[in-house]
Each structure stands twice: as C-alpha cells, then as structure tokens.
C-alpha cells in the first residue's frame, strides 16, 4: 500500500466512523420521538435510522473486505482496488481532509 493509499484509507475509516456515530445518534433520537418533529411517522423514522446505519456499516465492510486486501497487488487487481478506493473517497469531495489529488 502506498502512502497516498494509506492516507485515503485513514480518511475513509474516519468518515465512516463519523457517519456511523451520527446514524446511531439519529436512531436514538428517533426512538425518543425526534422524528415526529420532522413530520415522520415512528416506523419511517426507525427505517431511516436503520438504513443509515446499514449504509455506514456496508461501506466499512466493502472497504475492509474487498479493497484494502488488494491494494498494492500487481496487475489489474491492484489497479481495480486503487480505483475503488479513490471512488469511495470521491464521495466525500469537499469534506475536511479530502485531497483533490485522490480523485479517480
């Protein structure tokens, strides 16, 4: 793994942890009725919270299971893993800590 790839991995792990923390806080707030203030029915609020948590967990799992193990490998597999890594980071373009040099 190159230093640039390691920086992207660190950036993504931090972003995913932050998103998961926010999603879990939202879920707690929704169970306490915050969704009603937004005009959401309790079932809708619970579904949104679960979906947000699932998305954060799925991105982390994808990164850890299908991208990181193949970074730095030779041939097409390494190039594909690098492209996937950069595409995952690109979702956060404009976020604090994002480096425009990481764009795919």
JSON list of C-alpha atoms in Angstrom, two decimals:
[
{"chain": "A", "resi": 1, "resn": "UNK", "atom": "CA", "xyz": [0.00, 0.00, 0.00]},
{"chain": "A", "resi": 2, "resn": "UNK", "atom": "CA", "xyz": [1.36, 3.39, -0.98]},
{"chain": "A", "resi": 3, "resn": "UNK", "atom": "CA", "xyz": [1.44, 6.35, 1.45]},
{"chain": "A", "resi": 4, "resn": "UNK", "atom": "CA", "xyz": [-1.28, 8.01, -0.63]},
{"chain": "A", "resi": 5, "resn": "UNK", "atom": "CA", "xyz": [-3.49, 4.92, -0.41]},
{"chain": "A", "resi": 6, "resn": "UNK", "atom": "CA", "xyz": [-2.87, 4.68, 3.35]},
{"chain": "A", "resi": 7, "resn": "UNK", "atom": "CA", "xyz": [-3.96, 8.32, 3.74]},
{"chain": "A", "resi": 8, "resn": "UNK", "atom": "CA", "xyz": [-7.17, 7.61, 1.80]},
{"chain": "A", "resi": 9, "resn": "UNK", "atom": "CA", "xyz": [-7.87, 4.52, 3.93]},
{"chain": "A", "resi": 10, "resn": "UNK", "atom": "CA", "xyz": [-7.39, 6.54, 7.13]},
{"chain": "A", "resi": 11, "resn": "UNK", "atom": "CA", "xyz": [-9.63, 9.31, 5.77]},
{"chain": "A", "resi": 12, "resn": "UNK", "atom": "CA", "xyz": [-12.37, 6.84, 4.81]},
{"chain": "A", "resi": 13, "resn": "UNK", "atom": "CA", "xyz": [-12.26, 4.97, 8.11]},
{"chain": "A", "resi": 14, "resn": "UNK", "atom": "CA", "xyz": [-12.64, 8.26, 9.97]},
{"chain": "A", "resi": 15, "resn": "UNK", "atom": "CA", "xyz": [-15.54, 9.36, 7.76]},
{"chain": "A", "resi": 16, "resn": "UNK", "atom": "CA", "xyz": [-17.32, 6.00, 8.08]},
{"chain": "A", "resi": 17, "resn": "UNK", "atom": "CA", "xyz": [-16.89, 6.01, 11.86]},
{"chain": "A", "resi": 18, "resn": "UNK", "atom": "CA", "xyz": [-18.30, 9.53, 11.97]},
{"chain": "A", "resi": 19, "resn": "UNK", "atom": "CA", "xyz": [-21.27, 8.56, 9.77]},
{"chain": "A", "resi": 20, "resn": "UNK", "atom": "CA", "xyz": [-21.97, 5.52, 11.92]},
{"chain": "A", "resi": 21, "resn": "UNK", "atom": "CA", "xyz": [-21.84, 7.63, 15.08]},
{"chain": "A", "resi": 22, "resn": "UNK", "atom": "CA", "xyz": [-24.25, 10.16, 13.56]},
{"chain": "A", "resi": 23, "resn": "UNK", "atom": "CA", "xyz": [-26.57, 7.41, 12.36]},
{"chain": "A", "resi": 24, "resn": "UNK", "atom": "CA", "xyz": [-26.64, 5.79, 15.79]},
{"chain": "A", "resi": 25, "resn": "UNK", "atom": "CA", "xyz": [-27.36, 9.17, 17.39]},
{"chain": "A", "resi": 26, "resn": "UNK", "atom": "CA", "xyz": [-30.18, 9.69, 14.90]},
{"chain": "A", "resi": 27, "resn": "UNK", "atom": "CA", "xyz": [-31.61, 6.28, 15.74]},
{"chain": "A", "resi": 28, "resn": "UNK", "atom": "CA", "xyz": [-31.60, 7.12, 19.44]},
{"chain": "A", "resi": 29, "resn": "UNK", "atom": "CA", "xyz": [-33.23, 10.49, 18.77]},
{"chain": "A", "resi": 30, "resn": "UNK", "atom": "CA", "xyz": [-35.88, 8.90, 16.56]},
{"chain": "A", "resi": 31, "resn": "UNK", "atom": "CA", "xyz": [-36.74, 6.37, 19.26]},
{"chain": "A", "resi": 32, "resn": "UNK", "atom": "CA", "xyz": [-37.25, 9.31, 21.63]},
{"chain": "A", "resi": 33, "resn": "UNK", "atom": "CA", "xyz": [-39.69, 10.92, 19.20]},
{"chain": "A", "resi": 34, "resn": "UNK", "atom": "CA", "xyz": [-37.47, 13.34, 17.27]},
{"chain": "A", "resi": 35, "resn": "UNK", "atom": "CA", "xyz": [-38.87, 12.02, 14.01]},
{"chain": "A", "resi": 36, "resn": "UNK", "atom": "CA", "xyz": [-42.30, 13.40, 14.91]},
{"chain": "A", "resi": 37, "resn": "UNK", "atom": "CA", "xyz": [-40.83, 16.92, 14.96]},
{"chain": "A", "resi": 38, "resn": "UNK", "atom": "CA", "xyz": [-39.75, 16.33, 11.38]},
{"chain": "A", "resi": 39, "resn": "UNK", "atom": "CA", "xyz": [-43.17, 15.06, 10.38]},
{"chain": "A", "resi": 40, "resn": "UNK", "atom": "CA", "xyz": [-42.03, 11.43, 10.25]},
{"chain": "A", "resi": 41, "resn": "UNK", "atom": "CA", "xyz": [-44.07, 8.52, 11.50]},
{"chain": "A", "resi": 42, "resn": "UNK", "atom": "CA", "xyz": [-42.20, 6.38, 14.07]},
{"chain": "A", "resi": 43, "resn": "UNK", "atom": "CA", "xyz": [-41.91, 3.44, 11.64]},
{"chain": "A", "resi": 44, "resn": "UNK", "atom": "CA", "xyz": [-40.48, 5.71, 8.93]},
{"chain": "A", "resi": 45, "resn": "UNK", "atom": "CA", "xyz": [-38.01, 7.28, 11.35]},
{"chain": "A", "resi": 46, "resn": "UNK", "atom": "CA", "xyz": [-36.87, 3.86, 12.55]},
{"chain": "A", "resi": 47, "resn": "UNK", "atom": "CA", "xyz": [-36.46, 2.66, 8.95]},
{"chain": "A", "resi": 48, "resn": "UNK", "atom": "CA", "xyz": [-34.38, 5.73, 8.04]},
{"chain": "A", "resi": 49, "resn": "UNK", "atom": "CA", "xyz": [-32.14, 5.22, 11.05]},
{"chain": "A", "resi": 50, "resn": "UNK", "atom": "CA", "xyz": [-31.61, 1.53, 10.27]},
{"chain": "A", "resi": 51, "resn": "UNK", "atom": "CA", "xyz": [-30.89, 2.33, 6.61]},
{"chain": "A", "resi": 52, "resn": "UNK", "atom": "CA", "xyz": [-28.30, 4.95, 7.52]},
{"chain": "A", "resi": 53, "resn": "UNK", "atom": "CA", "xyz": [-26.57, 2.62, 9.97]},
{"chain": "A", "resi": 54, "resn": "UNK", "atom": "CA", "xyz": [-26.59, -0.20, 7.41]},
{"chain": "A", "resi": 55, "resn": "UNK", "atom": "CA", "xyz": [-25.08, 2.06, 4.72]},
{"chain": "A", "resi": 56, "resn": "UNK", "atom": "CA", "xyz": [-22.21, 3.11, 7.00]},
{"chain": "A", "resi": 57, "resn": "UNK", "atom": "CA", "xyz": [-21.55, -0.49, 8.04]},
{"chain": "A", "resi": 58, "resn": "UNK", "atom": "CA", "xyz": [-21.74, -1.73, 4.42]},
{"chain": "A", "resi": 59, "resn": "UNK", "atom": "CA", "xyz": [-19.21, 0.84, 3.20]},
{"chain": "A", "resi": 60, "resn": "UNK", "atom": "CA", "xyz": [-16.82, -0.10, 6.00]},
{"chain": "A", "resi": 61, "resn": "UNK", "atom": "CA", "xyz": [-17.22, -3.79, 5.22]},
{"chain": "A", "resi": 62, "resn": "UNK", "atom": "CA", "xyz": [-16.69, -3.19, 1.48]},
{"chain": "A", "resi": 63, "resn": "UNK", "atom": "CA", "xyz": [-13.52, -1.19, 2.18]},
{"chain": "A", "resi": 64, "resn": "UNK", "atom": "CA", "xyz": [-12.11, -3.74, 4.63]},
{"chain": "A", "resi": 65, "resn": "UNK", "atom": "CA", "xyz": [-13.06, -6.90, 2.72]},
{"chain": "A", "resi": 66, "resn": "UNK", "atom": "CA", "xyz": [-12.76, -6.09, -0.97]},
{"chain": "A", "resi": 67, "resn": "UNK", "atom": "CA", "xyz": [-10.49, -3.07, -1.35]},
{"chain": "A", "resi": 68, "resn": "UNK", "atom": "CA", "xyz": [-7.77, -2.91, 1.31]},
{"chain": "A", "resi": 69, "resn": "UNK", "atom": "CA", "xyz": [-6.56, -6.53, 0.94]},
{"chain": "A", "resi": 70, "resn": "UNK", "atom": "CA", "xyz": [-5.79, -5.92, -2.74]},
{"chain": "A", "resi": 71, "resn": "UNK", "atom": "CA", "xyz": [-4.10, -2.53, -2.57]},
{"chain": "A", "resi": 72, "resn": "UNK", "atom": "CA", "xyz": [-0.55, -2.76, -3.79]},
{"chain": "A", "resi": 73, "resn": "UNK", "atom": "CA", "xyz": [-1.01, -6.05, -5.61]},
{"chain": "A", "resi": 74, "resn": "UNK", "atom": "CA", "xyz": [0.37, -6.29, -9.12]},
{"chain": "A", "resi": 75, "resn": "UNK", "atom": "CA", "xyz": [-1.70, -6.23, -12.25]},
{"chain": "A", "resi": 76, "resn": "UNK", "atom": "CA", "xyz": [-5.35, -5.46, -12.82]},
{"chain": "A", "resi": 77, "resn": "UNK", "atom": "CA", "xyz": [-6.42, -6.46, -9.31]},
{"chain": "A", "resi": 78, "resn": "UNK", "atom": "CA", "xyz": [-4.25, -3.77, -7.72]},
{"chain": "A", "resi": 79, "resn": "UNK", "atom": "CA", "xyz": [-5.38, -1.16, -10.23]},
{"chain": "A", "resi": 80, "resn": "UNK", "atom": "CA", "xyz": [-9.04, -2.00, -9.65]},
{"chain": "A", "resi": 81, "resn": "UNK", "atom": "CA", "xyz": [-8.60, -1.83, -5.86]},
{"chain": "A", "resi": 82, "resn": "UNK", "atom": "CA", "xyz": [-6.91, 1.57, -6.19]},
{"chain": "A", "resi": 83, "resn": "UNK", "atom": "CA", "xyz": [-9.75, 2.82, -8.42]},
{"chain": "A", "resi": 84, "resn": "UNK", "atom": "CA", "xyz": [-12.37, 1.55, -5.96]},
{"chain": "A", "resi": 85, "resn": "UNK", "atom": "CA", "xyz": [-10.56, 3.24, -3.09]},
{"chain": "A", "resi": 86, "resn": "UNK", "atom": "CA", "xyz": [-10.46, 6.56, -4.94]},
{"chain": "A", "resi": 87, "resn": "UNK", "atom": "CA", "xyz": [-14.12, 6.29, -5.91]},
{"chain": "A", "resi": 88, "resn": "UNK", "atom": "CA", "xyz": [-15.10, 5.66, -2.29]},
{"chain": "A", "resi": 89, "resn": "UNK", "atom": "CA", "xyz": [-13.13, 8.74, -1.23]},
{"chain": "A", "resi": 90, "resn": "UNK", "atom": "CA", "xyz": [-14.57, 10.82, -4.08]},
{"chain": "A", "resi": 91, "resn": "UNK", "atom": "CA", "xyz": [-17.99, 10.59, -2.43]},
{"chain": "A", "resi": 92, "resn": "UNK", "atom": "CA", "xyz": [-16.54, 12.91, 0.21]},
{"chain": "A", "resi": 93, "resn": "UNK", "atom": "CA", "xyz": [-15.13, 15.51, -2.18]},
{"chain": "A", "resi": 94, "resn": "UNK", "atom": "CA", "xyz": [-15.19, 18.87, -0.44]},
{"chain": "A", "resi": 95, "resn": "UNK", "atom": "CA", "xyz": [-15.15, 17.35, 3.05]},
{"chain": "A", "resi": 96, "resn": "UNK", "atom": "CA", "xyz": [-12.50, 18.45, 5.52]},
{"chain": "A", "resi": 97, "resn": "UNK", "atom": "CA", "xyz": [-9.40, 16.34, 4.94]},
{"chain": "A", "resi": 98, "resn": "UNK", "atom": "CA", "xyz": [-10.26, 15.31, 1.39]},
{"chain": "A", "resi": 99, "resn": "UNK", "atom": "CA", "xyz": [-7.35, 15.76, -1.03]},
{"chain": "A", "resi": 100, "resn": "UNK", "atom": "CA", "xyz": [-8.33, 16.63, -4.62]},
{"chain": "A", "resi": 101, "resn": "UNK", "atom": "CA", "xyz": [-5.37, 14.51, -5.76]},
{"chain": "A", "resi": 102, "resn": "UNK", "atom": "CA", "xyz": [-7.32, 11.44, -4.66]},
{"chain": "A", "resi": 103, "resn": "UNK", "atom": "CA", "xyz": [-9.95, 11.85, -7.38]},
{"chain": "A", "resi": 104, "resn": "UNK", "atom": "CA", "xyz": [-10.36, 8.80, -9.62]}
]
